[in-house]
Every structure is written in C-alpha cells, then in structure tokens.
PDB file of C-alpha atoms in Angstrom:
ATOM      1  CA  MET A 832      21.610  57.206  67.357  1.00 40.00           C
ATOM      2  CA  ALA A 833      24.072  55.757  64.814  1.00 41.00           C
ATOM      3  CA  ALA A 834      24.544  57.233  61.477  1.00 41.00           C
ATOM      4  CA  PRO A 835      22.724  55.512  58.596  1.00 42.00           C
ATOM      5  CA  ASN A 836      25.081  53.184  57.013  1.00 44.00           C
ATOM      6  CA  LEU A 837      26.241  53.960  53.517  1.00 65.00           C
ATOM      7  CA  LEU A 838      25.263  50.298  52.218  1.00 83.00           C
ATOM      8  CA  PRO A 839      22.368  48.749  54.408  1.00 93.00           C
ATOM      9  CA  PRO A 840      23.138  44.948  54.902  1.00 96.00           C
ATOM     10  CA  ASN A 841      21.252  42.100  53.068  1.00 97.00           C
ATOM     11  CA  LEU A 842      18.938  40.611  55.631  1.00 98.00           C
ATOM     12  CA  LEU A 843      19.033  36.743  55.445  1.00 98.00           C
ATOM     13  CA  ILE A 844      16.315  34.612  57.129  1.00 98.00           C
ATOM     14  CA  VAL A 845      15.621  30.709  56.342  1.00 98.00           C
ATOM     15  CA  ALA A 846      12.027  29.667  55.647  1.00 98.00           C
ATOM     16  CA  GLN A 847      10.592  26.196  54.669  1.00 98.00           C
ATOM     17  CA  ALA A 848       7.378  24.492  54.846  1.00 97.00           C
ATOM     18  CA  GLY A 849       5.717  24.404  58.123  1.00 96.00           C
ATOM     19  CA  ARG A 850       6.438  26.691  61.206  1.00 97.00           C
ATOM     20  CA  LEU A 851       9.275  28.671  59.712  1.00 98.00           C
ATOM     21  CA  GLU A 852       7.071  29.953  56.681  1.00 98.00           C
ATOM     22  CA  PHE A 853       4.712  31.365  59.268  1.00 98.00           C
ATOM     23  CA  GLN A 854       7.425  32.946  61.173  1.00 98.00           C
ATOM     24  CA  ALA A 855       8.952  34.435  58.048  1.00 98.00           C
ATOM     25  CA  ILE A 856       5.558  36.211  57.436  1.00 98.00           C
ATOM     26  CA  ILE A 857       5.788  37.617  60.812  1.00 98.00           C
ATOM     27  CA  PHE A 858       9.406  38.731  60.234  1.00 98.00           C
ATOM     28  CA  ALA A 859       8.819  40.462  56.790  1.00 98.00           C
ATOM     29  CA  ALA A 860       5.486  42.034  58.064  1.00 98.00           C
ATOM     30  CA  SER A 861       7.255  43.430  61.250  1.00 98.00           C
ATOM     31  CA  LEU A 862      10.208  44.793  59.268  1.00 98.00           C
ATOM     32  CA  ARG A 863       7.689  46.588  56.814  1.00 97.00           C
ATOM     33  CA  HIS A 864       5.693  48.012  59.973  1.00 98.00           C
ATOM     34  CA  ALA A 865       8.505  48.974  62.307  1.00 97.00           C
ATOM     35  CA  ALA A 866      11.489  49.725  59.642  1.00 97.00           C
ATOM     36  CA  PRO A 867       9.702  51.209  56.655  1.00 96.00           C
ATOM     37  CA  ASP A 868      12.626  53.105  55.788  1.00 94.00           C
ATOM     38  CA  PHE A 869      15.042  50.202  55.458  1.00 95.00           C
ATOM     39  CA  THR A 870      16.179  50.142  51.947  1.00 94.00           C
ATOM     40  CA  GLY A 871      18.224  46.923  51.899  1.00 95.00           C
ATOM     41  CA  ARG A 872      17.094  43.778  50.625  1.00 97.00           C
ATOM     42  CA  LEU A 873      15.224  40.953  52.325  1.00 98.00           C
ATOM     43  CA  ILE A 874      16.272  37.583  51.273  1.00 98.00           C
ATOM     44  CA  VAL A 875      14.307  34.302  52.249  1.00 98.00           C
ATOM     45  CA  ALA A 876      16.648  31.385  51.726  1.00 98.00           C
ATOM     46  CA  GLU A 877      14.518  28.160  51.070  1.00 98.00           C
ATOM     47  CA  PRO A 878      16.112  24.783  51.304  1.00 98.00           C
ATOM     48  CA  GLN A 879      15.106  22.464  48.475  1.00 98.00           C
ATOM     49  CA  PRO A 880      13.935  18.974  48.979  1.00 98.00           C
ATOM     50  CA  GLU A 881      17.033  17.503  47.636  1.00 98.00           C
ATOM     51  CA  GLY A 882      20.606  16.832  49.007  1.00 98.00           C
ATOM     52  CA  ALA A 883      20.425  16.731  52.937  1.00 98.00           C
ATOM     53  CA  TRP A 884      16.735  17.438  52.737  1.00 98.00           C
ATOM     54  CA  ALA A 885      15.952  14.722  50.279  1.00 98.00           C
ATOM     55  CA  GLY A 886      12.605  13.195  51.227  1.00 97.00           C
ATOM     56  CA  HIS A 887      11.421  16.098  53.083  1.00 97.00           C
ATOM     57  CA  ASP A 888       8.659  18.617  51.873  1.00 96.00           C
ATOM     58  CA  THR A 889      10.660  21.872  52.375  1.00 98.00           C
ATOM     59  CA  ARG A 890       9.127  24.009  49.776  1.00 97.00           C
ATOM     60  CA  ILE A 891       7.147  27.207  51.138  1.00 97.00           C
ATOM     61  CA  GLY A 892       3.349  27.134  50.270  1.00 96.00           C
ATOM     62  CA  ASP A 893       2.083  29.075  47.301  1.00 97.00           C
ATOM     63  CA  ASP A 894      -0.020  31.449  49.580  1.00 97.00           C
ATOM     64  CA  THR A 895       3.076  32.167  51.820  1.00 97.00           C
ATOM     65  CA  ARG A 896       5.256  32.754  48.816  1.00 98.00           C
ATOM     66  CA  ALA A 897       2.870  35.344  47.415  1.00 98.00           C
ATOM     67  CA  LEU A 898       2.514  37.097  50.688  1.00 98.00           C
ATOM     68  CA  LEU A 899       6.314  37.367  51.421  1.00 98.00           C
ATOM     69  CA  GLU A 900       6.841  38.624  47.955  1.00 98.00           C
ATOM     70  CA  SER A 901       4.248  41.127  48.249  1.00 97.00           C
ATOM     71  CA  LEU A 902       6.000  42.219  51.481  1.00 98.00           C
ATOM     72  CA  GLY A 903       9.238  42.697  49.514  1.00 97.00           C
ATOM     73  CA  ALA A 904      10.946  39.584  50.305  1.00 98.00           C
ATOM     74  CA  GLU A 905      13.131  37.694  47.884  1.00 98.00           C
ATOM     75  CA  ILE A 906      12.872  33.999  48.002  1.00 98.00           C
ATOM     76  CA  THR A 907      16.160  32.390  47.085  1.00 98.00           C
ATOM     77  CA  PRO A 908      16.542  28.418  46.772  1.00 98.00           C
ATOM     78  CA  PHE A 909      19.550  26.544  48.046  1.00 98.00           C
ATOM     79  CA  THR A 910      20.430  23.135  48.189  1.00 98.00           C
ATOM     80  CA  ALA A 911      21.792  21.919  51.625  1.00 98.00           C
ATOM     81  CA  ARG A 912      24.782  19.316  51.012  1.00 98.00           C
ATOM     82  CA  HIS A 913      26.009  18.769  54.554  1.00 98.00           C
ATOM     83  CA  PHE A 914      23.446  19.400  57.497  1.00 98.00           C
ATOM     84  CA  GLY A 915      19.734  19.265  56.249  1.00 98.00           C
ATOM     85  CA  ALA A 916      17.230  17.136  58.083  1.00 97.00           C
ATOM     86  CA  ALA A 917      19.941  15.575  60.403  1.00 97.00           C
ATOM     87  CA  TYR A 918      20.943  19.077  61.766  1.00 98.00           C
ATOM     88  CA  PRO A 919      18.329  21.794  60.844  1.00 97.00           C
ATOM     89  CA  TYR A 920      20.309  24.501  62.663  1.00 97.00           C
ATOM     90  CA  GLY A 921      22.814  24.099  59.782  1.00 98.00           C
ATOM     91  CA  ASN A 922      20.602  25.813  57.533  1.00 98.00           C
ATOM     92  CA  LYS A 923      21.944  29.156  58.851  1.00 97.00           C
ATOM     93  CA  ILE A 924      25.510  27.828  57.840  1.00 98.00           C
ATOM     94  CA  GLU A 925      24.452  26.755  54.198  1.00 98.00           C
ATOM     95  CA  ALA A 926      22.043  29.284  53.477  1.00 98.00           C
ATOM     96  CA  LEU A 927      24.802  32.239  53.546  1.00 98.00           C
ATOM     97  CA  SER A 928      25.785  30.810  50.161  1.00 98.00           C
ATOM     98  CA  VAL A 929      22.915  32.668  48.495  1.00 98.00           C
ATOM     99  CA  LEU A 930      24.109  36.104  49.593  1.00 98.00           C
ATOM    100  CA  PRO A 931      26.238  38.244  47.094  1.00 97.00           C
ATOM    101  CA  ALA A 932      29.739  38.270  48.153  1.00 97.00           C
ATOM    102  CA  GLY A 933      31.430  41.243  49.450  1.00 96.00           C
ATOM    103  CA  GLN A 934      28.150  42.855  50.522  1.00 96.00           C
ATOM    104  CA  PRO A 935      27.462  43.393  54.226  1.00 96.00           C
ATOM    105  CA  PHE A 936      24.962  40.832  55.672  1.00 97.00           C
ATOM    106  CA  ALA A 937      22.797  40.199  58.634  1.00 98.00           C
ATOM    107  CA  PHE A 938      21.313  36.957  59.390  1.00 98.00           C
ATOM    108  CA  PHE A 939      18.309  36.480  61.763  1.00 98.00           C
ATOM    109  CA  ASP A 940      16.837  33.480  62.925  1.00 98.00           C
ATOM    110  CA  THR A 941      13.253  33.530  61.354  1.00 98.00           C
ATOM    111  CA  ASP A 942      11.632  33.624  64.973  1.00 98.00           C
ATOM    112  CA  THR A 943      12.529  37.347  65.293  1.00 98.00           C
ATOM    113  CA  LEU A 944      10.474  40.387  65.282  1.00 98.00           C
ATOM    114  CA  ILE A 945      11.466  43.708  63.919  1.00 98.00           C
ATOM    115  CA  VAL A 946      10.418  46.255  66.858  1.00 97.00           C
ATOM    116  CA  GLY A 947      12.278  49.458  65.767  1.00 96.00           C
ATOM    117  CA  PRO A 948      14.323  51.304  62.796  1.00 96.00           C
ATOM    118  CA  LEU A 949      17.312  49.256  61.737  1.00 94.00           C
ATOM    119  CA  ASP A 950      19.079  52.735  60.987  1.00 89.00           C
ATOM    120  CA  GLN A 951      19.552  52.710  64.924  1.00 88.00           C
ATOM    121  CA  VAL A 952      21.951  49.870  64.426  1.00 91.00           C
ATOM    122  CA  SER A 953      25.676  50.273  63.131  1.00 89.00           C
ATOM    123  CA  PHE A 954      26.319  47.376  61.005  1.00 92.00           C
ATOM    124  CA  ASP A 955      29.568  49.136  60.007  1.00 91.00           C
ATOM    125  CA  SER A 956      31.008  47.406  63.383  1.00 92.00           C
ATOM    126  CA  PRO A 957      33.378  44.429  63.331  1.00 96.00           C
ATOM    127  CA  PRO A 958      31.260  41.228  63.185  1.00 97.00           C
ATOM    128  CA  ALA A 959      29.516  40.316  66.290  1.00 97.00           C
ATOM    129  CA  ALA A 960      26.325  38.184  67.255  1.00 97.00           C
ATOM    130  CA  SER A 961      23.749  38.070  69.965  1.00 97.00           C
ATOM    131  CA  MET A 962      24.487  38.107  73.764  1.00 95.00           C
ATOM    132  CA  ARG A 963      20.769  37.109  74.673  1.00 93.00           C
ATOM    133  CA  ARG A 964      22.128  33.720  75.848  1.00 93.00           C
ATOM    134  CA  GLU A 965      22.339  31.336  78.672  1.00 94.00           C
ATOM    135  CA  GLY A 966      25.529  29.370  79.553  1.00 95.00           C
ATOM    136  CA  THR A 967      24.012  26.324  77.484  1.00 95.00           C
ATOM    137  CA  TRP A 968      27.365  25.047  76.061  1.00 97.00           C
ATOM    138  CA  PRO A 969      29.719  23.424  76.909  1.00 98.00           C
ATOM    139  CA  GLU A 970      28.668  21.508  80.125  1.00 97.00           C
ATOM    140  CA  PRO A 971      32.127  20.577  81.695  1.00 97.00           C
ATOM    141  CA  PRO A 972      32.237  17.147  83.196  1.00 95.00           C
ATOM    142  CA  LEU A 973      32.772  17.241  86.947  1.00 93.00           C
ATOM    143  CA  TYR A 974      36.223  16.103  86.816  1.00 92.00           C
ATOM    144  CA  GLY A 975      37.312  18.084  83.798  1.00 93.00           C
ATOM    145  CA  PRO A 976      38.052  19.362  81.337  1.00 97.00           C
ATOM    146  CA  GLY A 977      36.755  22.788  82.143  1.00 97.00           C
ATOM    147  CA  TYR A 978      35.410  25.559  80.265  1.00 98.00           C
ATOM    148  CA  ALA A 979      39.036  27.031  79.387  1.00 98.00           C
ATOM    149  CA  ALA A 980      40.433  23.759  78.231  1.00 98.00           C
ATOM    150  CA  ILE A 981      37.437  22.921  75.928  1.00 98.00           C
ATOM    151  CA  TRP A 982      37.102  26.215  74.364  1.00 98.00           C
ATOM    152  CA  LYS A 983      41.127  26.531  73.979  1.00 98.00           C
ATOM    153  CA  SER A 984      40.929  23.151  72.080  1.00 98.00           C
ATOM    154  CA  LEU A 985      38.770  24.728  69.358  1.00 98.00           C
ATOM    155  CA  TYR A 986      40.755  27.813  69.238  1.00 98.00           C
ATOM    156  CA  ASP A 987      43.996  25.861  68.728  1.00 98.00           C
ATOM    157  CA  ARG A 988      42.148  23.630  66.264  1.00 95.00           C
ATOM    158  CA  SER A 989      41.372  26.744  64.137  1.00 96.00           C
ATOM    159  CA  GLY A 990      44.708  28.520  64.554  1.00 97.00           C
ATOM    160  CA  LEU A 991      43.328  31.277  66.603  1.00 98.00           C
ATOM    161  CA  ASP A 992      44.629  33.152  69.647  1.00 98.00           C
ATOM    162  CA  PHE A 993      42.690  32.097  72.578  1.00 98.00           C
ATOM    163  CA  PRO A 994      43.521  34.640  75.395  1.00 98.00           C
ATOM    164  CA  SER A 995      42.376  37.737  73.405  1.00 98.00           C
ATOM    165  CA  SER A 996      38.972  36.279  73.320  1.00 98.00           C
ATOM    166  CA  LEU A 997      38.519  36.113  76.986  1.00 98.00           C
ATOM    167  CA  ASP A 998      36.461  38.606  79.219  1.00 98.00           C
ATOM    168  CA  LEU A 999      38.963  39.150  81.803  1.00 98.00           C
ATOM    169  CA  THR A1000      36.123  40.907  84.010  1.00 98.00           C
ATOM    170  CA  GLN A1001      34.822  37.436  84.634  1.00 98.00           C
ATOM    171  CA  PRO A1002      36.208  34.765  86.824  1.00 98.00           C
ATOM    172  CA  ASP A1003      38.034  31.791  85.619  1.00 97.00           C
ATOM    173  CA  GLU A1004      35.829  28.835  84.638  1.00 97.00           C
ATOM    174  CA  HIS A1005      32.769  31.022  84.757  1.00 98.00           C
ATOM    175  CA  TRP A1006      31.013  30.637  81.425  1.00 98.00           C
ATOM    176  CA  GLU A1007      30.693  34.335  80.648  1.00 98.00           C
ATOM    177  CA  ARG A1008      34.537  34.704  80.578  1.00 98.00           C
ATOM    178  CA  TYR A1009      34.532  32.783  77.141  1.00 98.00           C
ATOM    179  CA  LEU A1010      33.117  34.149  73.971  1.00 98.00           C
ATOM    180  CA  TYR A1011      29.855  32.655  73.405  1.00 98.00           C
ATOM    181  CA  PHE A1012      26.838  33.798  71.579  1.00 97.00           C
ATOM    182  CA  ASN A1013      23.253  33.047  70.753  1.00 96.00           C
ATOM    183  CA  ALA A1014      23.180  32.428  66.991  1.00 96.00           C
ATOM    184  CA  GLY A1015      19.998  34.208  66.543  1.00 96.00           C
ATOM    185  CA  TRP A1016      21.502  37.012  64.862  1.00 97.00           C
ATOM    186  CA  PHE A1017      25.110  37.435  63.425  1.00 98.00           C
ATOM    187  CA  PHE A1018      26.467  39.834  60.932  1.00 97.00           C
ATOM    188  CA  GLY A1019      29.722  40.613  58.966  1.00 97.00           C
ATOM    189  CA  PRO A1020      31.057  42.456  55.892  1.00 96.00           C
ATOM    190  CA  ASP A1021      31.167  39.284  53.514  1.00 97.00           C
ATOM    191  CA  PRO A1022      29.013  36.237  53.643  1.00 98.00           C
ATOM    192  CA  ALA A1023      31.219  34.436  51.101  1.00 98.00           C
ATOM    193  CA  VAL A1024      34.231  34.617  53.600  1.00 98.00           C
ATOM    194  CA  PHE A1025      32.096  34.190  56.961  1.00 98.00           C
ATOM    195  CA  GLY A1026      29.990  31.472  55.287  1.00 98.00           C
ATOM    196  CA  GLN A1027      32.752  29.281  54.073  1.00 98.00           C
ATOM    197  CA  ARG A1028      34.935  29.443  57.256  1.00 98.00           C
ATOM    198  CA  PHE A1029      31.688  28.725  59.341  1.00 98.00           C
ATOM    199  CA  LEU A1030      31.101  25.643  57.104  1.00 98.00           C
ATOM    200  CA  ASP A1031      34.653  24.317  57.128  1.00 98.00           C
ATOM    201  CA  TRP A1032      35.193  24.457  60.790  1.00 98.00           C
ATOM    202  CA  ALA A1033      31.773  23.207  61.460  1.00 98.00           C
ATOM    203  CA  LEU A1034      32.320  20.062  59.293  1.00 98.00           C
ATOM    204  CA  SER A1035      35.852  19.849  60.862  1.00 97.00           C
ATOM    205  CA  VAL A1036      34.672  19.699  64.280  1.00 98.00           C
ATOM    206  CA  ARG A1037      31.684  17.524  63.525  1.00 97.00           C
ATOM    207  CA  ARG A1038      33.713  14.971  61.727  1.00 97.00           C
ATOM    208  CA  ASP A1039      36.723  14.931  64.312  1.00 97.00           C
ATOM    209  CA  PRO A1040      36.067  16.689  67.436  1.00 97.00           C
ATOM    210  CA  PRO A1041      38.887  17.644  69.852  1.00 97.00           C
ATOM    211  CA  ASP A1042      39.493  15.164  72.747  1.00 97.00           C
ATOM    212  CA  GLU A1043      38.335  17.715  75.079  1.00 97.00           C
ATOM    213  CA  LEU A1044      34.889  17.525  73.478  1.00 97.00           C
ATOM    214  CA  ALA A1045      34.425  13.770  74.265  1.00 95.00           C
ATOM    215  CA  CYS A1046      31.649  14.592  76.950  1.00 95.00           C
ATOM    216  CA  GLN A1047      29.885  17.524  74.990  1.00 97.00           C
ATOM    217  CA  SER A1048      26.981  17.142  72.929  1.00 97.00           C
ATOM    218  CA  LEU A1049      27.112  18.986  69.492  1.00 97.00           C
ATOM    219  CA  ASP A1050      23.607  18.528  68.663  1.00 96.00           C
ATOM    220  CA  PRO A1051      22.041  21.241  68.716  1.00 95.00           C
ATOM    221  CA  TRP A1052      25.082  23.343  69.831  1.00 97.00           C
ATOM    222  CA  LEU A1053      27.415  22.936  66.897  1.00 98.00           C
ATOM    223  CA  ASP A1054      26.631  26.196  65.141  1.00 97.00           C
ATOM    224  CA  GLN A1055      27.003  28.108  68.621  1.00 96.00           C
ATOM    225  CA  ALA A1056      30.239  26.540  69.465  1.00 98.00           C
ATOM    226  CA  ILE A1057      31.753  27.528  66.113  1.00 98.00           C
ATOM    227  CA  LEU A1058      30.353  30.961  65.718  1.00 98.00           C
ATOM    228  CA  PRO A1059      32.469  32.553  68.300  1.00 98.00           C
ATOM    229  CA  LEU A1060      35.636  31.183  66.447  1.00 98.00           C
ATOM    230  CA  VAL A1061      34.524  32.658  63.080  1.00 98.00           C
ATOM    231  CA  ILE A1062      33.659  35.869  64.603  1.00 98.00           C
ATOM    232  CA  HIS A1063      36.861  36.096  66.361  1.00 98.00           C
ATOM    233  CA  SER A1064      38.997  35.131  63.349  1.00 98.00           C
ATOM    234  CA  LEU A1065      37.414  38.169  61.352  1.00 98.00           C
ATOM    235  CA  GLY A1066      38.439  40.584  64.000  1.00 97.00           C
ATOM    236  CA  GLY A1067      34.966  40.771  65.882  1.00 98.00           C
ATOM    237  CA  GLY A1068      33.774  40.026  69.170  1.00 97.00           C
ATOM    238  CA  ARG A1069      31.315  40.863  71.695  1.00 97.00           C
ATOM    239  CA  PRO A1070      28.975  43.602  70.335  1.00 95.00           C
ATOM    240  CA  GLY A1071      29.381  47.078  71.671  1.00 92.00           C
ATOM    241  CA  PRO A1072      26.645  49.607  72.662  1.00 91.00           C
ATOM    242  CA  GLU A1073      26.268  50.724  69.166  1.00 90.00           C
ATOM    243  CA  LEU A1074      24.575  47.235  68.584  1.00 93.00           C
ATOM    244  CA  SER A1075      22.594  47.058  71.709  1.00 89.00           C
ATOM    245  CA  GLY A1076      19.131  47.465  69.673  1.00 93.00           C
ATOM    246  CA  LEU A1077      19.663  44.009  68.263  1.00 95.00           C
ATOM    247  CA  ASP A1078      19.182  42.527  71.690  1.00 90.00           C
ATOM    248  CA  GLY A1079      16.846  45.336  72.739  1.00 88.00           C
ATOM    249  CA  ASP A1080      14.704  47.889  70.958  1.00 93.00           C
ATOM    250  CA  VAL A1081      15.290  47.106  67.397  1.00 97.00           C
ATOM    251  CA  THR A1082      14.938  43.507  67.283  1.00 97.00           C
ATOM    252  CA  CYS A1083      13.461  40.757  69.479  1.00 97.00           C
ATOM    253  CA  HIS A1084      14.321  36.923  69.161  1.00 96.00           C
ATOM    254  CA  TYR A1085      11.224  35.713  70.748  1.00 96.00           C
ATOM    255  CA  ARG A1086      11.823  31.930  69.863  1.00 95.00           C
ATOM    256  CA  SER A1087       8.216  30.910  69.929  1.00 96.00           C
ATOM    257  CA  LEU A1088       4.969  32.847  70.016  1.00 98.00           C
ATOM    258  CA  PRO A1089       4.146  31.480  73.614  1.00 98.00           C
ATOM    259  CA  LEU A1090       7.494  32.602  74.814  1.00 97.00           C
ATOM    260  CA  LEU A1091       6.914  36.211  73.307  1.00 97.00           C
ATOM    261  CA  TYR A1092       3.549  36.476  75.120  1.00 97.00           C
ATOM    262  CA  ALA A1093       5.293  35.000  78.369  1.00 97.00           C
ATOM    263  CA  ARG A1094       8.360  37.306  78.540  1.00 95.00           C
ATOM    264  CA  GLU A1095       8.334  40.290  76.160  1.00 96.00           C
ATOM    265  CA  SER A1096       7.509  43.663  76.876  1.00 95.00           C
ATOM    266  CA  ASP A1097       4.023  45.383  76.079  1.00 95.00           C
ATOM    267  CA  ALA A1098       5.800  47.259  73.498  1.00 96.00           C
ATOM    268  CA  VAL A1099       6.771  44.186  71.696  1.00 97.00           C
ATOM    269  CA  LEU A1100       3.249  42.739  71.838  1.00 97.00           C
ATOM    270  CA  ALA A1101       2.085  45.827  70.232  1.00 97.00           C
ATOM    271  CA  VAL A1102       4.205  45.707  67.349  1.00 98.00           C
ATOM    272  CA  LEU A1103       3.430  42.051  66.922  1.00 98.00           C
ATOM    273  CA  GLU A1104      -0.119  42.553  66.883  1.00 98.00           C
ATOM    274  CA  ALA A1105      -0.058  45.606  64.785  1.00 98.00           C
ATOM    275  CA  ALA A1106       2.184  44.195  62.040  1.00 98.00           C
ATOM    276  CA  THR A1107      -0.039  40.955  61.714  1.00 98.00           C
ATOM    277  CA  ALA A1108      -3.311  42.908  61.686  1.00 98.00           C
ATOM    278  CA  PRO A1109      -3.595  43.598  57.910  1.00 98.00           C
ATOM    279  CA  ASN A1110      -6.262  41.367  56.569  1.00 97.00           C
ATOM    280  CA  ARG A1111      -4.008  39.753  53.983  1.00 97.00           C
ATOM    281  CA  ILE A1112      -1.515  38.753  56.659  1.00 98.00           C
ATOM    282  CA  LYS A1113      -4.184  37.486  58.920  1.00 98.00           C
ATOM    283  CA  ARG A1114      -5.840  35.281  56.458  1.00 97.00           C
ATOM    284  CA  ARG A1115      -2.556  33.395  56.071  1.00 98.00           C
ATOM    285  CA  LEU A1116      -1.454  33.151  59.763  1.00 98.00           C
ATOM    286  CA  LYS A1117      -4.894  32.130  60.887  1.00 97.00           C
ATOM    287  CA  GLU A1118      -3.990  28.762  59.407  1.00 97.00           C
ATOM    288  CA  TRP A1119      -1.237  28.462  61.939  1.00 98.00           C
ATOM    289  CA  GLU A1120      -2.707  27.516  65.190  1.00 97.00           C
ATOM    290  CA  PRO A1121      -0.289  29.336  67.516  1.00 98.00           C
ATOM    291  CA  ALA A1122      -0.982  32.566  65.659  1.00 98.00           C
ATOM    292  CA  LYS A1123      -4.706  31.882  65.375  1.00 98.00           C
ATOM    293  CA  LYS A1124      -5.049  31.202  69.215  1.00 98.00           C
ATOM    294  CA  LEU A1125      -2.481  33.501  70.731  1.00 98.00           C
ATOM    295  CA  ILE A1126      -2.748  36.630  68.319  1.00 98.00           C
ATOM    296  CA  TYR A1127      -6.253  36.554  66.769  1.00 98.00           C
ATOM    297  CA  GLN A1128      -8.060  35.003  69.517  1.00 98.00           C
ATOM    298  CA  GLY A1129      -6.460  37.015  72.076  1.00 98.00           C
ATOM    299  CA  LYS A1130      -5.256  33.973  74.276  1.00 98.00           C
ATOM    300  CA  GLY A1131      -1.787  35.263  74.459  1.00 98.00           C
ATOM    301  CA  ARG A1132      -2.910  38.266  76.473  1.00 97.00           C
ATOM    302  CA  ASP A1133      -5.691  36.623  78.205  1.00 97.00           C
ATOM    303  CA  LYS A1134      -4.246  33.240  79.200  1.00 97.00           C
ATOM    304  CA  VAL A1135      -0.507  33.192  78.660  1.00 97.00           C
ATOM    305  CA  ARG A1136       0.453  36.536  80.115  1.00 96.00           C
ATOM    306  CA  PRO A1137      -1.454  36.009  83.454  1.00 96.00           C
ATOM    307  CA  LEU A1138       0.648  32.933  83.959  1.00 96.00           C
ATOM    308  CA  PHE A1139       3.656  35.033  84.744  1.00 95.00           C
ATOM    309  CA  ALA A1140       2.078  37.975  86.401  1.00 92.00           C
ATOM    310  CA  GLY A1141       4.062  37.166  89.686  1.00 91.00           C
ATOM    311  CA  GLY A1142       7.420  37.407  87.941  1.00 92.00           C
ATOM    312  CA  LEU A1143       9.319  35.331  85.176  1.00 94.00           C
ATOM    313  CA  PRO A1144      11.700  32.595  86.209  1.00 93.00           C
ATOM    314  CA  PRO A1145      15.339  33.969  85.455  1.00 90.00           C
ATOM    315  CA  LYS A1146      15.886  31.073  82.859  1.00 91.00           C
ATOM    316  CA  GLU A1147      13.800  29.985  79.732  1.00 93.00           C
ATOM    317  CA  LYS A1148      13.431  26.092  80.687  1.00 94.00           C
ATOM    318  CA  PRO A1149      10.807  26.563  83.504  1.00 96.00           C
ATOM    319  CA  ILE A1150       8.998  29.108  81.377  1.00 97.00           C
ATOM    320  CA  ARG A1151       8.615  26.528  78.679  1.00 96.00           C
ATOM    321  CA  GLN A1152       7.599  23.893  81.349  1.00 96.00           C
ATOM    322  CA  ALA A1153       4.792  26.231  82.823  1.00 96.00           C
ATOM    323  CA  LEU A1154       3.539  26.758  79.122  1.00 97.00           C
ATOM    324  CA  LYS A1155       3.322  23.135  78.390  1.00 96.00           C
ATOM    325  CA  LYS A1156       1.705  22.277  81.784  1.00 96.00           C
ATOM    326  CA  ASN A1157      -1.148  24.925  80.835  1.00 97.00           C
ATOM    327  CA  GLY A1158      -1.435  23.598  77.315  1.00 97.00           C
ATOM    328  CA  TRP A1159      -0.071  26.626  75.689  1.00 97.00           C
ATOM    329  CA  TRP A1160       3.037  25.106  73.922  1.00 97.00           C
ATOM    330  CA  TRP A1161       3.566  24.324  70.186  1.00 93.00           C
ATOM    331  CA  ASP A1162       6.733  22.847  68.659  1.00 80.00           C
TER     332      ASP A1162
END
C-alpha cells in the first residue's frame, strides 16, 4: 500500500441540472462511505447559464445542492467561455479554473464511484490518466494517414517529442502503441498549468487541425486527443502500478447505472447500494428514474444483471445495444 500523501489532492467533478447532479450525489456519497478518512476537498464545479452555456438551465437543484453540501462538497460556479453546450465534454477542461493553483488535484468524471480508500493511491506520481479505454480515436482511413502520422502531427504541433511517448512493446500501427487515455480521471500537481495548456491546445486543434486529422472526428474526442499531449508535456505518461487502484479497487468509472449493473463486480454493486441507502440520499435519488428502478426497485440485479449471465461482450457498444433492446437504457 502506498504511503499517505503529505497533501491530499483536491478532488474535482462537474455537476449541472439533470443527470450530472444525481451522479454527483452518488460520487459524494460513495466518497464518504468508502473513503471516510479522506481529508482533502471535494469541489463540484457548476457551469453557469451564461457564456457558452447561455440559454441552458445548468444550475443544480436546491435539494441536490443542500445534500451535496451536507456530504462535504464545495459547489463552485464557473463560466464556460469556449465549449459549453456545443461541446459539453469541454466542461472538464474549463472547470479546472476553479481549483487553487499550485495544489495537487485529481479530476473525475461525475459518473464515477469511489469503492475504496484513496490513500491506497500515490497521487505523488507524475501526471497520468485512466487506461480503462478502447481504441476509439483516431480511426485511420484505409489509405492513410495511419496512427503514427496522426499522433505525430499533434505532437509536432505542440512542440513535443513523439518517439518518447510510444509503448515499444506494442507493434507499429497498433493503437495501444500510442499514448491514449480515457479522460474519466486524470491528475497533476498544478491545475493552473495543466488547465491552461489543456485549454490552449484544445482550442488550437479545434480551430485549425493538422492536415492529418482531415478525416477524423473531434466530437466527442477532442479532450481525449489532447489529454495525452498535456500529460506528456508535464513529464507524465502511462500510470504505473501505484495507480492501479484508480482503474480497479479504489475508483470505478461506471459511465451509466445500466452499464454498472451489467458489467461491474458484486463488490462494486455492494458499495453503490450501501452508499445510496441512507434515507436523505434515497429521497433525492429516487427522483431520478435510473436510480429509482435499478437501485431502489432492484431491477439492476433482477433484470439487467441476468442479461449478461453468459458473459460480457469484449467491447462496450454491444452491451449498450443489449440494454437498449431490453428497455434498460437511459441517456
């Protein structure tokens, strides 16, 4: 087990009206349940209905706000200037601005469950991000450019050394050879430096992508295309074994409650259901249909889990398709 960090990171999630505010409750409740000794701050960044979110109702409901604060969360507003409704994934880039500069941070997608003590994780490591990912980006066209040319164009744009980012144990033109993360969690020592670089490079590529990206979609992949560059530029890379808990027995990026019930372990289900059992949490979460049906009516265990009793498909897409086909999917 890693030694406790001298300064625990500030945890950051994003929440706004709708699905994210309910997922934020689950995150905060699971943090207090599974990591009761965590002494760091939990900061919930709330985009305001202005700037790039103008015309959208983004404010967290009063009941959710009170519940999150009772769970120790600090709700901090921010104004999205660049992404907002046009690219909601950009929230995670712009929300870094609410964090205190010079203090270690760890960002988590709001659809994350804390399942174990955070002091098992060494956040003193160089910057890193989640390796629980599939080869979703880029998608090289049949006649090129290939993975190497596409990724190299981004490293060249940012003035970075491309060869040092490669995993040479993987074959040329195999997607895992190239530094690629799921942006469901990432961390670093200074959110001001990390966030400004993330923002500047994302805006540059969105505005004027290299020619090698002509056939590539950057929606919804812009953040995941730029994140490896930021981490590499700050001396980070693929997470080592000291961080394995962040994709294992400390945190679980479940993505959606139906996916959680479909593919996660019995231990993860037990944490979810115990963390959300207190009446003050149940009262609010029951207003969200996925939680009402899957957690509190028991449909997650009784209906969703049996669909995959014969084994899970290796990729996420067919799992989603099966859930939708059987009426157990919510966007």
